Tab-separated table of C-alpha atoms in Angstrom:
chain	number	residue	atom	x	y	z
A	216	MET	CA	12.718	0.903	-13.539
A	217	LEU	CA	13.012	2.523	-10.263
A	218	THR	CA	16.956	2.391	-10.194
A	219	GLU	CA	16.693	4.403	-13.368
A	220	LEU	CA	14.636	6.808	-12.293
A	221	THR	CA	15.896	7.487	-8.579
A	222	ALA	CA	19.406	7.794	-10.923
A	223	LYS	CA	17.919	10.056	-13.500
A	224	LEU	CA	15.478	11.801	-11.135
A	225	SER	CA	17.646	12.266	-7.629
A	226	ASP	CA	15.752	14.920	-5.880
A	227	THR	CA	12.301	12.751	-7.024
A	228	LYS	CA	10.607	11.050	-4.219
A	229	VAL	CA	9.288	7.992	-4.671
A	230	ILE	CA	6.343	6.249	-3.055
A	231	LEU	CA	5.759	2.430	-3.130
A	232	THR	CA	2.412	1.304	-1.409
A	233	SER	CA	1.638	-2.221	-0.135
A	234	ASN	CA	-0.996	-4.266	-2.417
A	235	LEU	CA	-4.413	-3.796	-0.618
A	236	PRO	CA	-5.508	-6.630	0.853
A	237	ARG	CA	-6.947	-9.703	-0.996
A	238	THR	CA	-8.478	-12.902	-0.210
A	239	GLU	CA	-7.369	-16.391	-0.806
A	240	PRO	CA	-6.244	-17.839	-3.017
A	241	GLN	CA	-4.585	-14.265	-4.507
A	242	GLY	CA	-3.695	-13.357	-0.678
A	243	SER	CA	-1.037	-14.954	-0.221
A	244	LYS	CA	0.550	-13.833	-3.558
A	245	CYS	CA	-0.284	-10.648	-2.882
A	246	LYS	CA	0.931	-10.744	0.161
A	247	GLN	CA	4.693	-12.108	-1.071
A	248	VAL	CA	4.575	-9.072	-3.639
A	249	THR	CA	4.028	-6.782	-1.026
A	250	GLU	CA	7.195	-7.989	0.919
A	251	LEU	CA	9.335	-7.592	-2.204
A	252	ILE	CA	7.878	-4.137	-2.945
A	253	GLN	CA	8.789	-3.125	0.980
A	254	GLN	CA	12.359	-4.503	0.039
A	255	SER	CA	12.900	-1.572	-2.540
A	256	ALA	CA	12.443	1.126	0.186
A	257	ASP	CA	15.584	3.254	1.224
A	258	ASN	CA	13.786	5.640	3.161
A	259	LYS	CA	15.889	8.447	1.816
A	260	THR	CA	14.461	8.346	-1.839
A	261	VAL	CA	11.626	5.735	-2.094
A	262	PHE	CA	9.498	4.970	0.848
A	263	TYR	CA	7.176	2.554	1.366
A	264	GLU	CA	3.686	2.726	2.872
A	265	ASP	CA	1.405	-0.108	4.270
A	266	LEU	CA	-2.155	-0.059	3.093
A	267	TRP	CA	-2.829	-3.554	3.779
A	268	THR	CA	-2.693	-3.194	7.581
A	269	PRO	CA	-5.454	-0.624	7.600
A	270	TYR	CA	-7.557	-2.458	5.437
A	271	VAL	CA	-7.989	-5.889	7.414
A	272	PHE	CA	-8.660	-6.693	11.468
A	273	PRO	CA	-6.095	-7.868	13.530
A	274	ASN	CA	-7.046	-11.700	12.483
A	275	GLY	CA	-6.291	-10.700	8.710
A	276	THR	CA	-9.763	-10.602	7.412
A	277	GLN	CA	-10.801	-7.911	5.290
A	278	LYS	CA	-12.979	-4.977	7.054
A	279	SER	CA	-15.897	-5.760	4.702
A	280	VAL	CA	-17.283	-1.781	4.865
A	281	LEU	CA	-13.979	-1.216	2.694
A	282	PHE	CA	-14.943	-3.738	0.092
A	283	VAL	CA	-17.968	-4.153	-1.960
A	284	ASP	CA	-17.644	-7.696	-2.693
A	285	LEU	CA	-14.009	-8.466	-0.871
A	286	LEU	CA	-12.663	-7.283	-4.017
A	287	HIS	CA	-14.053	-4.077	-5.831
A	288	LEU	CA	-13.664	-1.098	-3.197
A	289	SER	CA	-15.952	0.730	-1.715
A	290	PRO	CA	-16.102	5.072	-1.211
A	291	LYS	CA	-15.175	4.220	2.706
A	292	VAL	CA	-11.501	2.878	1.461
A	293	TYR	CA	-10.342	6.764	0.315
A	294	GLU	CA	-10.630	8.085	3.624
A	295	VAL	CA	-8.889	5.204	5.292
A	296	TRP	CA	-6.358	5.817	1.958
A	297	GLN	CA	-6.284	9.640	2.922
A	298	GLN	CA	-5.562	8.519	6.773
A	299	SER	CA	-2.756	6.351	5.836
A	300	MET	CA	-0.671	8.257	3.384
A	301	GLU	CA	-1.272	11.571	5.494
A	302	PRO	CA	1.697	11.032	7.811
A	303	LEU	CA	4.164	10.210	4.956
A	304	LEU	CA	3.187	13.038	2.529
A	305	ASN	CA	3.497	15.810	5.395
A	306	LYS	CA	6.859	14.085	6.051
A	307	LEU	CA	7.883	14.582	2.582
């Protein structure tokens, strides 16, 4: 789908983002999907933004203030999202 989109709309910039962090058992699977998503970026027309790292502590655990119940997002998430995305959006 991405190949077709960029072929038909060559001036379009596409932003792919990682999954938001999840706890196990889904966490490992989400991380694998994120790695596949990241491989699709060429930094010319398709860009990748890591939204996993800003939502976890260095040890990999979720920042609980950002999640109501380790799955559902708290309002604070949108502030972190904006801070994470702003540099890329400004660049494009």
